[in-house]
PDB file of C-alpha atoms in Angstrom:
ATOM      1  CA  VAL A  27      -0.009  -0.001   0.001  1.00 50.00           C
ATOM      2  CA  ALA A  28       1.389   3.317  -1.009  1.00 53.00           C
ATOM      3  CA  GLU A  29       2.187   5.585   1.889  1.00 53.00           C
ATOM      4  CA  ARG A  30      -0.136   8.600   1.975  1.00 54.00           C
ATOM      5  CA  GLU A  31       1.604  11.924   1.543  1.00 55.00           C
ATOM      6  CA  HIS A  32       0.614  14.727   3.868  1.00 54.00           C
ATOM      7  CA  SER A  33       0.790  18.287   2.668  1.00 56.00           C
ATOM      8  CA  PRO A  34       1.947  20.977   5.102  1.00 55.00           C
ATOM      9  CA  GLU A  35      -1.479  22.592   4.828  1.00 58.00           C
ATOM     10  CA  SER A  36      -3.256  19.483   6.103  1.00 59.00           C
ATOM     11  CA  ALA A  37      -1.007  18.982   9.131  1.00 68.00           C
ATOM     12  CA  THR A  38      -2.431  19.952  12.512  1.00 75.00           C
ATOM     13  CA  PRO A  39      -0.404  22.891  13.866  1.00 76.00           C
ATOM     14  CA  LEU A  40       1.406  22.197  17.089  1.00 75.00           C
ATOM     15  CA  PRO A  41       0.740  24.442  20.086  1.00 75.00           C
ATOM     16  CA  PRO A  42       3.534  26.915  20.794  1.00 72.00           C
ATOM     17  CA  ALA A  43       6.125  25.606  23.202  1.00 73.00           C
ATOM     18  CA  PRO A  44       6.095  27.319  26.592  1.00 74.00           C
ATOM     19  CA  SER A  45       8.831  29.908  26.912  1.00 73.00           C
ATOM     20  CA  LYS A  46      11.810  28.908  28.983  1.00 83.00           C
ATOM     21  CA  MET A  47      12.530  32.573  29.714  1.00 84.00           C
ATOM     22  CA  PRO A  48       9.253  34.494  30.058  1.00 83.00           C
ATOM     23  CA  GLU A  49       9.397  38.249  29.618  1.00 84.00           C
ATOM     24  CA  LEU A  50       8.299  40.046  32.793  1.00 85.00           C
ATOM     25  CA  LEU A  51       8.204  43.688  31.654  1.00 86.00           C
ATOM     26  CA  GLN A  52       9.777  46.376  29.496  1.00 87.00           C
ATOM     27  CA  LEU A  53      11.474  49.457  30.891  1.00 86.00           C
ATOM     28  CA  GLY A  54      10.158  52.601  29.232  1.00 85.00           C
ATOM     29  CA  VAL A  55       9.385  53.025  25.574  1.00 84.00           C
ATOM     30  CA  PRO A  56      11.460  52.131  22.494  1.00 84.00           C
ATOM     31  CA  VAL A  57      14.317  54.566  21.829  1.00 83.00           C
ATOM     32  CA  PRO A  58      16.278  55.364  18.639  1.00 84.00           C
ATOM     33  CA  LEU A  59      18.701  52.764  17.300  1.00 77.00           C
ATOM     34  CA  SER A  60      22.017  52.725  19.213  1.00 83.00           C
ATOM     35  CA  ASP A  61      20.692  55.179  21.795  1.00 91.00           C
ATOM     36  CA  THR A  62      20.870  52.787  24.758  1.00 92.00           C
ATOM     37  CA  ARG A  63      24.429  52.359  25.994  1.00 92.00           C
ATOM     38  CA  ALA A  64      23.981  50.185  29.115  1.00 93.00           C
ATOM     39  CA  VAL A  65      21.559  48.661  31.587  1.00 95.00           C
ATOM     40  CA  LEU A  66      22.935  48.218  35.103  1.00 96.00           C
ATOM     41  CA  TRP A  67      21.781  46.517  38.293  1.00 96.00           C
ATOM     42  CA  ASN A  68      22.424  48.450  41.472  1.00 97.00           C
ATOM     43  CA  THR A  69      24.950  46.259  43.299  1.00 94.00           C
ATOM     44  CA  VAL A  70      23.631  47.308  46.754  1.00 96.00           C
ATOM     45  CA  LEU A  71      19.886  47.753  46.191  1.00 95.00           C
ATOM     46  CA  PRO A  72      18.748  44.685  44.224  1.00 91.00           C
ATOM     47  CA  GLU A  73      15.411  46.131  43.102  1.00 93.00           C
ATOM     48  CA  GLN A  74      16.967  49.168  41.429  1.00 95.00           C
ATOM     49  CA  VAL A  75      18.346  49.389  37.909  1.00 95.00           C
ATOM     50  CA  THR A  76      19.424  52.157  35.578  1.00 96.00           C
ATOM     51  CA  THR A  77      19.345  52.554  31.817  1.00 95.00           C
ATOM     52  CA  VAL A  78      22.062  54.682  30.268  1.00 96.00           C
ATOM     53  CA  HIS A  79      21.203  56.447  26.996  1.00 95.00           C
ATOM     54  CA  ARG A  80      23.172  58.931  24.946  1.00 94.00           C
ATOM     55  CA  GLU A  81      21.231  61.935  26.234  1.00 94.00           C
ATOM     56  CA  SER A  82      19.716  60.660  29.500  1.00 94.00           C
ATOM     57  CA  VAL A  83      20.174  58.268  32.359  1.00 96.00           C
ATOM     58  CA  ARG A  84      17.089  56.815  34.051  1.00 95.00           C
ATOM     59  CA  VAL A  85      16.760  55.021  37.377  1.00 96.00           C
ATOM     60  CA  TRP A  86      13.989  52.443  37.807  1.00 95.00           C
ATOM     61  CA  GLN A  87      12.514  50.773  40.879  1.00 94.00           C
ATOM     62  CA  LEU A  88      11.328  47.219  40.261  1.00 93.00           C
ATOM     63  CA  SER A  89       8.601  45.427  42.174  1.00 90.00           C
ATOM     64  CA  HIS A  90       7.516  41.828  41.849  1.00 82.00           C
ATOM     65  CA  GLY A  91       4.044  40.546  42.755  1.00 73.00           C
ATOM     66  CA  ALA A  92       2.455  37.143  42.570  1.00 64.00           C
ATOM     67  CA  ALA A  93       0.752  37.977  39.273  1.00 67.00           C
ATOM     68  CA  ALA A  94       3.116  40.457  37.605  1.00 78.00           C
ATOM     69  CA  SER A  95       6.215  42.610  37.846  1.00 83.00           C
ATOM     70  CA  SER A  96       6.318  46.367  37.401  1.00 88.00           C
ATOM     71  CA  ALA A  97       8.838  49.190  37.101  1.00 89.00           C
ATOM     72  CA  ALA A  98       8.494  52.820  38.135  1.00 91.00           C
ATOM     73  CA  GLU A  99      10.944  55.510  37.043  1.00 92.00           C
ATOM     74  CA  SER A 100      12.379  57.113  40.188  1.00 91.00           C
ATOM     75  CA  GLY A 101      14.646  59.657  38.564  1.00 93.00           C
ATOM     76  CA  HIS A 102      16.405  60.827  35.416  1.00 94.00           C
ATOM     77  CA  ALA A 103      19.223  63.163  34.448  1.00 95.00           C
ATOM     78  CA  SER A 104      20.705  64.678  31.305  1.00 94.00           C
ATOM     79  CA  PRO A 105      24.338  65.343  30.375  1.00 94.00           C
ATOM     80  CA  PRO A 106      25.704  68.496  32.035  1.00 90.00           C
ATOM     81  CA  ASP A 107      26.000  70.281  28.699  1.00 87.00           C
ATOM     82  CA  ASP A 108      24.942  69.923  25.045  1.00 82.00           C
ATOM     83  CA  GLU A 109      28.445  69.050  23.872  1.00 83.00           C
ATOM     84  CA  ARG A 110      28.652  65.697  25.650  1.00 89.00           C
ATOM     85  CA  VAL A 111      26.704  62.425  25.726  1.00 94.00           C
ATOM     86  CA  PHE A 112      26.690  59.503  28.127  1.00 96.00           C
ATOM     87  CA  GLY A 113      28.705  56.514  27.011  1.00 95.00           C
ATOM     88  CA  CYS A 114      28.972  54.102  29.954  1.00 96.00           C
ATOM     89  CA  GLY A 115      28.149  53.709  33.624  1.00 97.00           C
ATOM     90  CA  ARG A 116      28.718  51.689  36.784  1.00 98.00           C
ATOM     91  CA  TRP A 117      27.065  51.560  40.214  1.00 98.00           C
ATOM     92  CA  ASP A 118      29.349  52.062  43.203  1.00 98.00           C
ATOM     93  CA  PRO A 119      29.394  48.770  45.193  1.00 97.00           C
ATOM     94  CA  HIS A 120      30.227  50.651  48.393  1.00 97.00           C
ATOM     95  CA  HIS A 121      27.607  53.412  48.216  1.00 96.00           C
ATOM     96  CA  ALA A 122      24.018  52.508  47.375  1.00 96.00           C
ATOM     97  CA  HIS A 123      23.089  55.821  45.767  1.00 96.00           C
ATOM     98  CA  ALA A 124      26.271  56.585  43.795  1.00 97.00           C
ATOM     99  CA  LEU A 125      26.292  56.068  40.034  1.00 98.00           C
ATOM    100  CA  ALA A 126      29.393  56.822  37.948  1.00 98.00           C
ATOM    101  CA  LEU A 127      29.011  57.799  34.296  1.00 98.00           C
ATOM    102  CA  GLY A 128      31.369  58.381  31.429  1.00 97.00           C
ATOM    103  CA  CYS A 129      30.182  61.567  29.735  1.00 96.00           C
ATOM    104  CA  GLY A 130      32.153  62.644  26.694  1.00 95.00           C
ATOM    105  CA  CYS A 131      35.757  62.985  27.875  1.00 97.00           C
ATOM    106  CA  GLY A 132      34.656  63.363  31.471  1.00 97.00           C
ATOM    107  CA  LEU A 133      33.715  61.291  34.502  1.00 97.00           C
ATOM    108  CA  ILE A 134      30.790  62.272  36.707  1.00 97.00           C
ATOM    109  CA  THR A 135      28.977  60.662  39.630  1.00 97.00           C
ATOM    110  CA  LEU A 136      25.335  61.152  40.455  1.00 97.00           C
ATOM    111  CA  ASP A 137      23.593  60.964  43.812  1.00 97.00           C
ATOM    112  CA  THR A 138      20.570  58.997  42.637  1.00 96.00           C
ATOM    113  CA  ARG A 139      18.441  60.196  45.581  1.00 95.00           C
ATOM    114  CA  THR A 140      18.396  63.664  44.022  1.00 95.00           C
ATOM    115  CA  MET A 141      19.799  62.852  40.527  1.00 96.00           C
ATOM    116  CA  ARG A 142      22.232  65.681  41.033  1.00 96.00           C
ATOM    117  CA  GLU A 143      25.905  65.662  40.149  1.00 96.00           C
ATOM    118  CA  ALA A 144      28.107  64.806  43.132  1.00 96.00           C
ATOM    119  CA  LEU A 145      31.499  64.789  41.392  1.00 95.00           C
ATOM    120  CA  SER A 146      32.833  65.938  38.068  1.00 96.00           C
ATOM    121  CA  VAL A 147      36.158  65.326  36.345  1.00 96.00           C
ATOM    122  CA  PRO A 148      35.504  67.195  33.061  1.00 93.00           C
ATOM    123  CA  SER A 149      38.697  66.061  31.289  1.00 95.00           C
ATOM    124  CA  ALA A 150      39.309  62.611  32.732  1.00 97.00           C
ATOM    125  CA  HIS A 151      40.558  61.521  29.299  1.00 97.00           C
ATOM    126  CA  GLU A 152      41.676  63.356  26.159  1.00 96.00           C
ATOM    127  CA  GLN A 153      38.980  61.531  24.173  1.00 96.00           C
ATOM    128  CA  GLN A 154      35.721  59.714  24.942  1.00 96.00           C
ATOM    129  CA  VAL A 155      35.458  57.655  28.132  1.00 97.00           C
ATOM    130  CA  ARG A 156      34.504  54.112  27.172  1.00 97.00           C
ATOM    131  CA  CYS A 157      34.343  52.302  30.531  1.00 97.00           C
ATOM    132  CA  VAL A 158      34.266  52.967  34.287  1.00 98.00           C
ATOM    133  CA  ASP A 159      34.593  50.437  37.086  1.00 98.00           C
ATOM    134  CA  PHE A 160      34.894  50.605  40.859  1.00 98.00           C
ATOM    135  CA  ASN A 161      37.495  48.848  42.939  1.00 98.00           C
ATOM    136  CA  PRO A 162      35.476  46.091  44.680  1.00 97.00           C
ATOM    137  CA  ASN A 163      37.600  46.169  47.846  1.00 96.00           C
ATOM    138  CA  LYS A 164      38.761  49.767  48.173  1.00 96.00           C
ATOM    139  CA  PRO A 165      36.053  52.439  48.541  1.00 96.00           C
ATOM    140  CA  ASN A 166      36.343  55.697  46.575  1.00 96.00           C
ATOM    141  CA  VAL A 167      38.739  54.225  44.009  1.00 97.00           C
ATOM    142  CA  ALA A 168      37.678  53.717  40.380  1.00 98.00           C
ATOM    143  CA  LEU A 169      39.243  53.198  36.986  1.00 98.00           C
ATOM    144  CA  THR A 170      38.311  54.557  33.576  1.00 98.00           C
ATOM    145  CA  SER A 171      39.368  53.693  30.050  1.00 98.00           C
ATOM    146  CA  GLY A 172      39.035  55.756  26.899  1.00 97.00           C
ATOM    147  CA  ASP A 173      39.681  56.451  23.271  1.00 97.00           C
ATOM    148  CA  ASP A 174      43.022  58.047  24.199  1.00 97.00           C
ATOM    149  CA  TYR A 175      44.427  54.481  24.588  1.00 97.00           C
ATOM    150  CA  ARG A 176      44.742  54.861  28.382  1.00 97.00           C
ATOM    151  CA  ILE A 177      43.499  53.289  31.618  1.00 98.00           C
ATOM    152  CA  LYS A 178      43.391  55.695  34.547  1.00 98.00           C
ATOM    153  CA  PHE A 179      42.886  55.044  38.247  1.00 98.00           C
ATOM    154  CA  TRP A 180      41.207  57.645  40.452  1.00 98.00           C
ATOM    155  CA  ASP A 181      40.757  58.476  44.124  1.00 97.00           C
ATOM    156  CA  LEU A 182      37.332  60.096  43.857  1.00 96.00           C
ATOM    157  CA  ARG A 183      37.966  62.129  47.002  1.00 95.00           C
ATOM    158  CA  LYS A 184      40.890  63.866  45.215  1.00 95.00           C
ATOM    159  CA  PRO A 185      40.108  63.605  41.514  1.00 95.00           C
ATOM    160  CA  SER A 186      42.239  66.468  40.214  1.00 94.00           C
ATOM    161  CA  THR A 187      45.011  64.024  39.221  1.00 96.00           C
ATOM    162  CA  PRO A 188      44.756  60.273  38.547  1.00 97.00           C
ATOM    163  CA  LEU A 189      46.528  57.904  40.905  1.00 97.00           C
ATOM    164  CA  LEU A 190      47.925  56.090  37.874  1.00 97.00           C
ATOM    165  CA  SER A 191      47.666  56.588  34.109  1.00 97.00           C
ATOM    166  CA  GLU A 192      48.782  53.793  31.795  1.00 97.00           C
ATOM    167  CA  GLY A 193      49.047  53.735  27.996  1.00 96.00           C
ATOM    168  CA  ALA A 194      47.406  50.338  27.781  1.00 95.00           C
ATOM    169  CA  HIS A 195      46.607  49.762  24.109  1.00 97.00           C
ATOM    170  CA  SER A 196      47.570  51.070  20.693  1.00 97.00           C
ATOM    171  CA  HIS A 197      43.963  52.042  19.951  1.00 97.00           C
ATOM    172  CA  TRP A 198      40.723  52.718  21.878  1.00 97.00           C
ATOM    173  CA  VAL A 199      40.422  50.933  25.224  1.00 97.00           C
ATOM    174  CA  THR A 200      36.800  49.817  25.047  1.00 97.00           C
ATOM    175  CA  SER A 201      36.669  48.026  28.411  1.00 97.00           C
ATOM    176  CA  ALA A 202      38.685  47.669  31.609  1.00 98.00           C
ATOM    177  CA  LEU A 203      37.434  45.747  34.656  1.00 98.00           C
ATOM    178  CA  TYR A 204      38.644  44.793  38.100  1.00 98.00           C
ATOM    179  CA  ASN A 205      38.817  41.183  39.243  1.00 97.00           C
ATOM    180  CA  ARG A 206      36.077  40.994  41.901  1.00 95.00           C
ATOM    181  CA  PHE A 207      38.246  38.998  44.320  1.00 95.00           C
ATOM    182  CA  HIS A 208      41.774  40.240  43.650  1.00 96.00           C
ATOM    183  CA  ASP A 209      41.560  43.950  42.922  1.00 97.00           C
ATOM    184  CA  GLN A 210      45.186  44.263  41.860  1.00 97.00           C
ATOM    185  CA  LEU A 211      44.234  42.331  38.693  1.00 97.00           C
ATOM    186  CA  VAL A 212      42.633  44.288  35.845  1.00 98.00           C
ATOM    187  CA  LEU A 213      41.510  43.034  32.443  1.00 98.00           C
ATOM    188  CA  SER A 214      41.341  45.329  29.427  1.00 98.00           C
ATOM    189  CA  CYS A 215      40.463  45.050  25.768  1.00 97.00           C
ATOM    190  CA  GLY A 216      40.689  47.461  22.882  1.00 97.00           C
ATOM    191  CA  THR A 217      40.058  48.003  19.220  1.00 97.00           C
ATOM    192  CA  ASP A 218      43.660  46.936  18.586  1.00 96.00           C
ATOM    193  CA  SER A 219      42.142  43.402  18.892  1.00 97.00           C
ATOM    194  CA  LEU A 220      44.078  42.656  22.097  1.00 97.00           C
ATOM    195  CA  VAL A 221      42.954  41.517  25.550  1.00 97.00           C
ATOM    196  CA  LYS A 222      45.427  42.194  28.358  1.00 97.00           C
ATOM    197  CA  LEU A 223      45.788  41.278  32.032  1.00 98.00           C
ATOM    198  CA  TRP A 224      47.438  43.833  34.300  1.00 97.00           C
ATOM    199  CA  ARG A 225      48.716  43.842  37.877  1.00 96.00           C
ATOM    200  CA  ALA A 226      47.909  47.260  39.351  1.00 96.00           C
ATOM    201  CA  ALA A 227      49.350  46.506  42.796  1.00 95.00           C
ATOM    202  CA  SER A 228      50.315  50.105  43.578  1.00 95.00           C
ATOM    203  CA  VAL A 229      46.673  51.260  43.532  1.00 95.00           C
ATOM    204  CA  SER A 230      45.090  48.121  45.000  1.00 94.00           C
ATOM    205  CA  SER A 231      43.684  47.490  48.477  1.00 93.00           C
ATOM    206  CA  GLY A 232      46.925  45.664  49.342  1.00 88.00           C
ATOM    207  CA  ALA A 233      49.185  48.611  48.504  1.00 84.00           C
ATOM    208  CA  PRO A 234      51.112  50.104  51.455  1.00 77.00           C
ATOM    209  CA  SER A 235      49.448  53.264  52.745  1.00 66.00           C
TER     210      SER A 235
END
């Protein structure tokens, strides 16, 4: 007996498979292509996140109920002037309401309770700041990387001069991050196609005071 052929049209459609990662909510409304630069969890307050866009930064408070999750915008800020845009950000793991942002060539921190600028280093780099990260073990110390090929380390209590400035790559330094357990170790990568591991012992929590 010849086997009956079944056309795709006659087949009974299968029910959609249940999602293994259900979407809970969306933060805000769609924004222009390439406008969003980062989304960041607050490392101290687990229900707070921020979205970093070219011309704004927004802080959101999340809440989770039995039936649904929701998000309420608790604050927003714009770049300090029309010549600069936000490019990156990082929550301070030692201070719940401190948010650091790369803004043009500068570094700023916001107090997210008021969304006002707490600190400004207008010319942290000669070109755009690409990344900022906080020392996980040493409060008030952060690093930045930028399009000027450099990684810089800062004491945010005395930001007029970096603690250390290193020509790290032969092109833009797109990211530089502390090791979360051994803060003398720093990873960096750049548009020179290289990834590098550094020992920044002189500005680590183990450095002699």
